mmCIF file of C-alpha atoms in Angstrom:
data_model
loop_
_atom_site.group_PDB
_atom_site.id
_atom_site.type_symbol
_atom_site.label_atom_id
_atom_site.label_comp_id
_atom_site.label_asym_id
_atom_site.label_seq_id
_atom_site.Cartn_x
_atom_site.Cartn_y
_atom_site.Cartn_z
ATOM 1 C CA MET D 1 149.030 27.092 29.537
ATOM 2 C CA ASN D 2 146.150 24.718 30.192
ATOM 3 C CA ALA D 3 142.624 25.364 28.862
ATOM 4 C CA GLU D 4 141.255 26.576 32.213
ATOM 5 C CA LYS D 5 144.019 29.158 32.691
ATOM 6 C CA LEU D 6 143.688 30.275 29.059
ATOM 7 C CA GLN D 7 139.935 30.781 29.509
ATOM 8 C CA LEU D 8 140.506 32.790 32.701
ATOM 9 C CA THR D 9 143.091 34.973 30.956
ATOM 10 C CA GLU D 10 140.696 35.635 28.088
ATOM 11 C CA PHE D 11 137.943 36.586 30.548
ATOM 12 C CA HIS D 12 140.090 39.131 32.406
ATOM 13 C CA LYS D 13 141.830 40.814 29.464
ATOM 14 C CA ASP D 14 141.062 44.329 28.208
ATOM 15 C CA ARG D 15 138.548 44.714 25.393
ATOM 16 C CA VAL D 16 137.922 47.153 22.545
ATOM 17 C CA ILE D 17 134.506 48.016 21.185
ATOM 18 C CA ILE D 18 133.605 50.527 18.482
ATOM 19 C CA GLN D 19 130.453 52.638 18.424
ATOM 20 C CA ILE D 20 129.114 53.759 15.074
ATOM 21 C CA THR D 21 125.843 55.592 14.666
ATOM 22 C CA ASP D 22 123.439 57.339 12.312
ATOM 23 C CA THR D 23 124.494 55.753 9.038
ATOM 24 C CA HIS D 24 121.181 56.724 7.349
ATOM 25 C CA LEU D 25 121.649 54.176 4.587
ATOM 26 C CA MET D 26 119.496 54.320 1.472
ATOM 27 C CA ASP D 27 117.747 51.448 -0.294
ATOM 28 C CA ARG D 28 120.293 51.628 -3.127
ATOM 29 C CA PRO D 29 124.028 51.964 -2.460
ATOM 30 C CA GLU D 30 124.436 54.696 -5.068
ATOM 31 C CA ALA D 31 121.549 56.842 -3.746
ATOM 32 C CA GLU D 32 122.297 60.243 -2.244
ATOM 33 C CA PHE D 33 120.867 61.934 0.824
ATOM 34 C CA VAL D 34 121.211 65.688 1.540
ATOM 35 C CA GLY D 35 123.948 65.857 -1.095
ATOM 36 C CA ILE D 36 126.112 63.006 0.188
ATOM 37 C CA ASN D 37 126.305 59.262 -0.381
ATOM 38 C CA PRO D 38 125.668 57.631 3.032
ATOM 39 C CA GLU D 39 126.991 54.277 1.780
ATOM 40 C CA GLU D 40 130.357 55.750 0.813
ATOM 41 C CA ASN D 41 130.639 57.544 4.152
ATOM 42 C CA PHE D 42 129.798 54.364 6.037
ATOM 43 C CA HIS D 43 132.317 52.265 4.123
ATOM 44 C CA ALA D 44 135.020 54.921 4.578
ATOM 45 C CA VAL D 45 134.439 54.846 8.345
ATOM 46 C CA MET D 46 134.541 51.043 8.395
ATOM 47 C CA ASP D 47 137.795 51.044 6.408
ATOM 48 C CA ASP D 48 139.302 53.413 8.970
ATOM 49 C CA ILE D 49 138.152 51.155 11.817
ATOM 50 C CA LYS D 50 139.822 48.189 10.133
ATOM 51 C CA GLN D 51 143.082 50.112 9.855
ATOM 52 C CA GLN D 52 143.022 51.624 13.341
ATOM 53 C CA TYR D 53 141.593 48.657 15.249
ATOM 54 C CA PRO D 54 142.259 45.363 13.462
ATOM 55 C CA HIS D 55 141.483 43.357 16.623
ATOM 56 C CA VAL D 56 138.258 45.035 17.760
ATOM 57 C CA ASP D 57 135.990 42.806 19.873
ATOM 58 C CA ALA D 58 132.610 44.183 18.764
ATOM 59 C CA ILE D 59 130.896 46.994 16.854
ATOM 60 C CA VAL D 60 127.745 48.597 18.286
ATOM 61 C CA HIS D 61 125.493 50.696 16.036
ATOM 62 C CA THR D 62 123.324 53.088 18.062
ATOM 63 C CA GLY D 63 120.544 53.691 15.598
ATOM 64 C CA ASP D 64 119.239 55.391 12.473
ATOM 65 C CA LEU D 65 120.767 52.559 10.545
ATOM 66 C CA ALA D 66 118.528 53.386 7.589
ATOM 67 C CA GLN D 67 117.119 56.532 6.018
ATOM 68 C CA ALA D 68 115.280 54.506 3.376
ATOM 69 C CA ALA D 69 114.093 51.932 5.911
ATOM 70 C CA PHE D 70 113.225 48.996 3.665
ATOM 71 C CA PRO D 71 114.109 45.307 4.013
ATOM 72 C CA GLU D 72 116.709 45.556 1.245
ATOM 73 C CA THR D 73 118.533 48.329 3.141
ATOM 74 C CA TYR D 74 118.796 46.241 6.287
ATOM 75 C CA ASP D 75 119.730 43.111 4.329
ATOM 76 C CA ARG D 76 122.582 44.955 2.612
ATOM 77 C CA TYR D 77 123.853 46.276 5.947
ATOM 78 C CA ILE D 78 123.725 42.831 7.579
ATOM 79 C CA ASN D 79 125.549 41.215 4.653
ATOM 80 C CA TYR D 80 128.250 43.893 4.682
ATOM 81 C CA MET D 81 128.818 43.548 8.430
ATOM 82 C CA LYS D 82 129.003 39.758 8.199
ATOM 83 C CA GLU D 83 131.707 40.088 5.565
ATOM 84 C CA PHE D 84 133.527 42.635 7.756
ATOM 85 C CA GLY D 85 134.143 39.774 10.150
ATOM 86 C CA VAL D 86 133.587 41.400 13.571
ATOM 87 C CA ASP D 87 130.743 40.704 15.998
ATOM 88 C CA PHE D 88 128.191 43.457 15.437
ATOM 89 C CA TYR D 89 125.050 44.675 17.190
ATOM 90 C CA HIS D 90 122.493 47.390 16.519
ATOM 91 C CA ILE D 91 119.485 49.235 17.926
ATOM 92 C CA PRO D 92 116.882 51.259 16.013
ATOM 93 C CA GLY D 93 116.615 55.018 15.712
ATOM 94 C CA ASN D 94 113.692 57.247 14.831
ATOM 95 C CA HIS D 95 114.364 56.897 11.086
ATOM 96 C CA ASP D 96 114.330 53.111 11.251
ATOM 97 C CA ASN D 97 111.234 51.054 10.483
ATOM 98 C CA LEU D 98 110.465 48.894 13.513
ATOM 99 C CA ARG D 99 108.565 46.397 11.329
ATOM 100 C CA PHE D 100 111.681 45.570 9.330
ATOM 101 C CA PHE D 101 114.451 46.279 11.843
ATOM 102 C CA PRO D 102 116.606 43.196 12.624
ATOM 103 C CA PHE D 103 116.248 43.122 16.421
ATOM 104 C CA HIS D 104 118.608 40.807 18.321
ATOM 105 C CA THR D 105 115.948 39.842 20.886
ATOM 106 C CA PRO D 106 112.136 40.033 20.798
ATOM 107 C CA GLU D 107 110.668 43.238 22.200
ATOM 108 C CA PRO D 108 110.545 44.399 24.940
ATOM 109 C CA ARG D 109 113.518 42.443 26.305
ATOM 110 C CA PRO D 110 116.788 44.323 25.781
ATOM 111 C CA ALA D 111 119.651 42.469 24.173
ATOM 112 C CA VAL D 112 122.698 41.875 26.393
ATOM 113 C CA ILE D 113 126.182 41.576 24.870
ATOM 114 C CA SER D 114 128.758 39.670 26.929
ATOM 115 C CA ILE D 115 132.391 40.698 26.422
ATOM 116 C CA GLY D 116 134.615 39.326 29.176
ATOM 117 C CA GLN D 117 133.562 40.961 32.455
ATOM 118 C CA TRP D 118 131.633 43.639 30.558
ATOM 119 C CA ARG D 119 127.988 43.660 29.520
ATOM 120 C CA ILE D 120 126.458 46.044 26.978
ATOM 121 C CA ILE D 121 122.677 46.402 27.233
ATOM 122 C CA LEU D 122 120.872 47.508 24.066
ATOM 123 C CA LEU D 123 117.707 49.562 24.621
ATOM 124 C CA ASN D 124 115.137 50.555 22.023
ATOM 125 C CA SER D 125 114.193 54.223 22.392
ATOM 126 C CA ALA D 126 112.530 54.497 18.963
ATOM 127 C CA VAL D 127 108.762 55.043 18.708
ATOM 128 C CA SER D 128 106.995 54.372 15.412
ATOM 129 C CA GLY D 129 105.949 57.594 13.692
ATOM 130 C CA GLN D 130 107.817 59.883 16.115
ATOM 131 C CA THR D 131 111.128 61.708 15.993
ATOM 132 C CA ASP D 132 111.563 61.957 19.745
ATOM 133 C CA GLY D 133 112.260 58.908 21.848
ATOM 134 C CA ARG D 134 110.729 56.916 24.677
ATOM 135 C CA ILE D 135 111.733 53.670 26.344
ATOM 136 C CA GLN D 136 108.538 51.706 26.954
ATOM 137 C CA ASN D 137 107.621 50.779 30.518
ATOM 138 C CA GLU D 138 107.865 47.045 29.836
ATOM 139 C CA GLN D 139 111.419 47.502 28.613
ATOM 140 C CA LEU D 140 112.366 49.504 31.712
ATOM 141 C CA LEU D 141 111.018 46.695 33.911
ATOM 142 C CA GLU D 142 113.089 44.182 31.958
ATOM 143 C CA LEU D 143 116.133 46.450 32.270
ATOM 144 C CA LYS D 144 115.723 46.605 36.051
ATOM 145 C CA LYS D 145 115.617 42.786 36.245
ATOM 146 C CA ILE D 146 118.678 42.444 34.031
ATOM 147 C CA LEU D 147 120.686 44.975 36.039
ATOM 148 C CA ALA D 148 119.855 43.142 39.256
ATOM 149 C CA GLN D 149 121.364 39.997 37.729
ATOM 150 C CA LEU D 150 124.529 41.728 36.474
ATOM 151 C CA GLN D 151 125.854 43.368 39.630
ATOM 152 C CA ASP D 152 129.111 41.407 39.374
ATOM 153 C CA CYS D 153 129.732 42.760 35.854
ATOM 154 C CA PHE D 154 130.691 46.134 34.382
ATOM 155 C CA VAL D 155 127.767 47.541 32.401
ATOM 156 C CA ILE D 156 127.374 49.943 29.487
ATOM 157 C CA ILE D 157 123.902 51.038 28.376
ATOM 158 C CA ALA D 158 123.259 51.867 24.708
ATOM 159 C CA CYS D 159 120.227 53.673 23.271
ATOM 160 C CA HIS D 160 119.575 55.971 20.321
ATOM 161 C CA HIS D 161 118.062 59.155 21.756
ATOM 162 C CA ASN D 162 119.911 61.652 23.925
ATOM 163 C CA PRO D 163 118.767 61.691 27.577
ATOM 164 C CA PHE D 164 120.316 65.151 28.103
ATOM 165 C CA GLU D 165 119.638 68.374 26.212
ATOM 166 C CA MET D 166 122.241 69.464 23.686
ATOM 167 C CA ARG D 167 121.467 73.188 24.092
ATOM 168 C CA SER D 168 120.174 73.258 20.523
ATOM 169 C CA LYS D 169 116.504 74.280 20.504
ATOM 170 C CA TRP D 170 115.545 72.428 17.321
ATOM 171 C CA LEU D 171 117.327 69.235 18.393
ATOM 172 C CA ASP D 172 116.330 69.172 22.063
ATOM 173 C CA GLN D 173 112.642 68.808 21.234
ATOM 174 C CA HIS D 174 113.530 65.348 19.876
ATOM 175 C CA LYS D 175 115.369 64.000 22.947
ATOM 176 C CA LEU D 176 114.482 60.971 25.071
ATOM 177 C CA LYS D 177 111.184 62.026 26.646
ATOM 178 C CA ASN D 178 111.271 59.732 29.677
ATOM 179 C CA ALA D 179 114.944 60.159 30.565
ATOM 180 C CA ASP D 180 114.028 60.637 34.244
ATOM 181 C CA GLU D 181 112.348 57.223 34.301
ATOM 182 C CA LEU D 182 115.443 55.652 32.795
ATOM 183 C CA LYS D 183 117.691 57.358 35.334
ATOM 184 C CA ALA D 184 115.468 56.133 38.165
ATOM 185 C CA VAL D 185 116.113 52.556 37.011
ATOM 186 C CA LEU D 186 119.867 53.132 36.726
ATOM 187 C CA GLU D 187 120.364 55.042 39.982
ATOM 188 C CA PRO D 188 120.591 52.104 42.472
ATOM 189 C CA PHE D 189 123.342 50.325 40.532
ATOM 190 C CA GLN D 190 126.993 51.241 41.057
ATOM 191 C CA ASN D 191 128.437 49.106 38.240
ATOM 192 C CA ILE D 192 127.056 51.122 35.286
ATOM 193 C CA LYS D 193 130.115 52.635 33.667
ATOM 194 C CA ALA D 194 128.597 54.629 30.777
ATOM 195 C CA LEU D 195 125.594 55.254 28.553
ATOM 196 C CA ILE D 196 126.337 55.686 24.854
ATOM 197 C CA HIS D 197 123.866 57.091 22.317
ATOM 198 C CA GLY D 198 123.529 58.533 18.848
ATOM 199 C CA HIS D 199 120.793 60.734 17.317
ATOM 200 C CA VAL D 200 122.525 64.101 17.759
ATOM 201 C CA HIS D 201 125.187 63.692 15.021
ATOM 202 C CA GLN D 202 127.916 65.191 17.186
ATOM 203 C CA GLU D 203 130.251 64.380 20.050
ATOM 204 C CA SER D 204 129.021 65.260 23.553
ATOM 205 C CA PHE D 205 129.599 64.390 27.197
ATOM 206 C CA ASN D 206 127.306 64.720 30.215
ATOM 207 C CA GLU D 207 127.646 63.131 33.641
ATOM 208 C CA TRP D 208 124.955 62.088 36.098
ATOM 209 C CA ASN D 209 125.318 60.021 39.270
ATOM 210 C CA GLY D 210 128.906 59.291 38.260
ATOM 211 C CA ILE D 211 127.805 57.853 34.901
ATOM 212 C CA PRO D 212 129.128 59.452 31.677
ATOM 213 C CA PHE D 213 126.435 59.941 29.018
ATOM 214 C CA ILE D 214 128.290 60.067 25.712
ATOM 215 C CA SER D 215 127.246 60.732 22.127
ATOM 216 C CA THR D 216 129.234 60.010 18.984
ATOM 217 C CA PRO D 217 129.550 61.632 15.540
ATOM 218 C CA ALA D 218 127.473 60.157 12.746
ATOM 219 C CA THR D 219 128.968 58.277 9.840
ATOM 220 C CA CYS D 220 126.522 60.400 7.819
ATOM 221 C CA VAL D 221 126.272 64.216 8.078
ATOM 222 C CA GLN D 222 127.063 66.150 11.274
ATOM 223 C CA PHE D 223 124.853 68.640 13.129
ATOM 224 C CA LYS D 224 126.256 71.996 14.206
ATOM 225 C CA PRO D 225 126.579 72.114 18.017
ATOM 226 C CA LEU D 226 124.777 74.804 20.043
ATOM 227 C CA SER D 227 122.656 75.825 17.054
ATOM 228 C CA GLN D 228 119.137 77.038 17.837
ATOM 229 C CA GLU D 229 117.999 76.456 14.254
ATOM 230 C CA PHE D 230 118.590 73.384 12.128
ATOM 231 C CA ALA D 231 122.156 73.480 10.775
ATOM 232 C CA PHE D 232 124.742 71.075 9.404
ATOM 233 C CA ASP D 233 128.352 71.129 10.567
ATOM 234 C CA GLN D 234 131.094 71.106 7.944
ATOM 235 C CA ILE D 235 133.119 68.441 9.682
ATOM 236 C CA ALA D 236 134.079 64.904 8.738
ATOM 237 C CA PRO D 237 132.147 61.821 9.890
ATOM 238 C CA GLY D 238 133.532 59.668 12.657
ATOM 239 C CA TYR D 239 133.152 56.914 15.221
ATOM 240 C CA ARG D 240 134.057 56.175 18.834
ATOM 241 C CA CYS D 241 136.435 53.632 20.320
ATOM 242 C CA LEU D 242 135.922 52.405 23.884
ATOM 243 C CA HIS D 243 138.836 50.615 25.506
ATOM 244 C CA LEU D 244 137.249 48.510 28.261
ATOM 245 C CA LYS D 245 139.680 47.500 30.975
ATOM 246 C CA ALA D 246 139.482 44.404 33.130
ATOM 247 C CA SER D 247 139.559 46.723 36.171
ATOM 248 C CA GLY D 248 136.186 48.236 35.230
ATOM 249 C CA GLU D 249 137.659 51.512 34.000
ATOM 250 C CA PHE D 250 137.465 52.579 30.363
ATOM 251 C CA GLU D 251 139.085 55.033 28.011
ATOM 252 C CA THR D 252 137.381 56.476 24.962
ATOM 253 C CA VAL D 253 138.388 58.472 21.926
ATOM 254 C CA VAL D 254 136.546 59.807 18.867
ATOM 255 C CA HIS D 255 138.114 59.363 15.450
ATOM 256 C CA ARG D 256 137.130 61.432 12.414
ATOM 257 C CA LEU D 257 138.069 60.669 8.846
ATOM 258 C CA LYS D 258 141.106 62.573 7.634
ATOM 259 C CA ASN D 259 141.329 64.205 4.208
ATOM 260 C CA PHE D 260 137.580 63.785 3.813
ATOM 261 C CA LYS D 261 135.764 66.275 1.596
ATOM 262 C CA VAL D 262 132.407 67.310 3.100
ATOM 263 C CA THR D 263 129.737 68.000 0.454
ATOM 264 C CA ILE D 264 126.363 68.772 2.027
ATOM 265 C CA ASN D 265 123.325 70.349 0.400
ATOM 266 C CA GLU D 266 123.008 73.405 2.654
ATOM 267 C CA GLU D 267 119.605 74.252 1.160
ATOM 268 C CA ILE D 268 118.022 71.451 3.150
ATOM 269 C CA SER D 269 116.016 73.150 5.924
ATOM 270 C CA GLY D 270 114.935 70.119 7.949
ATOM 271 C CA TYR D 271 115.998 66.611 8.736
#
């Protein structure tokens, strides 16, 4: 096969990406948070990814990378991911420090990941000093320009905060506050295949305008679904695989760690 045909075959083949989210890493690898060790959880998830998907194309982290959001936390994460040997990308969450966060592109321009015919657009929904989210107007304008240029590609949007309510009173007050503005930007484009997000520490699915809005379990602790008051869920951490097809369709599945002992400090009353 000549080089041109090989390149064309590579462009049109199916792809696999992994979404991880809400690692909440501490400044020291041995440090605990709400009765667990976030570093151990994170590494256990990454080990499972390596076993399940040895040929993954990219890993996308959808925010709350750090709980102790210091430069040393981010440096340790970056070094670990480089050693893992897979292309990796990340966006900030409300627990991240925007001064130290290792953005892929200068604000407000979203980063765009190219994987064959697919493009993954990384949005920043984190606002310094706030738990809830908002995508700044300048970023939405940039997003609109980018989408206009990508109409021949299949697009996935990634942000941290949930655009849809989770039917949990305590959690819904911290959703993406300008979700309607985001949807107004997305609405004219027919090639947006999904929006993936974190923040809610649980698996969920909503659909709007034919676009699935999907959340993924945290590698850290899980939140109890449909809970009006703050509550943890006694369920193992996990991650999401997205199998992106050359046809523009995709399949997705959530994996949770097996034989994983959950040890959470239930006395914690807020997060």
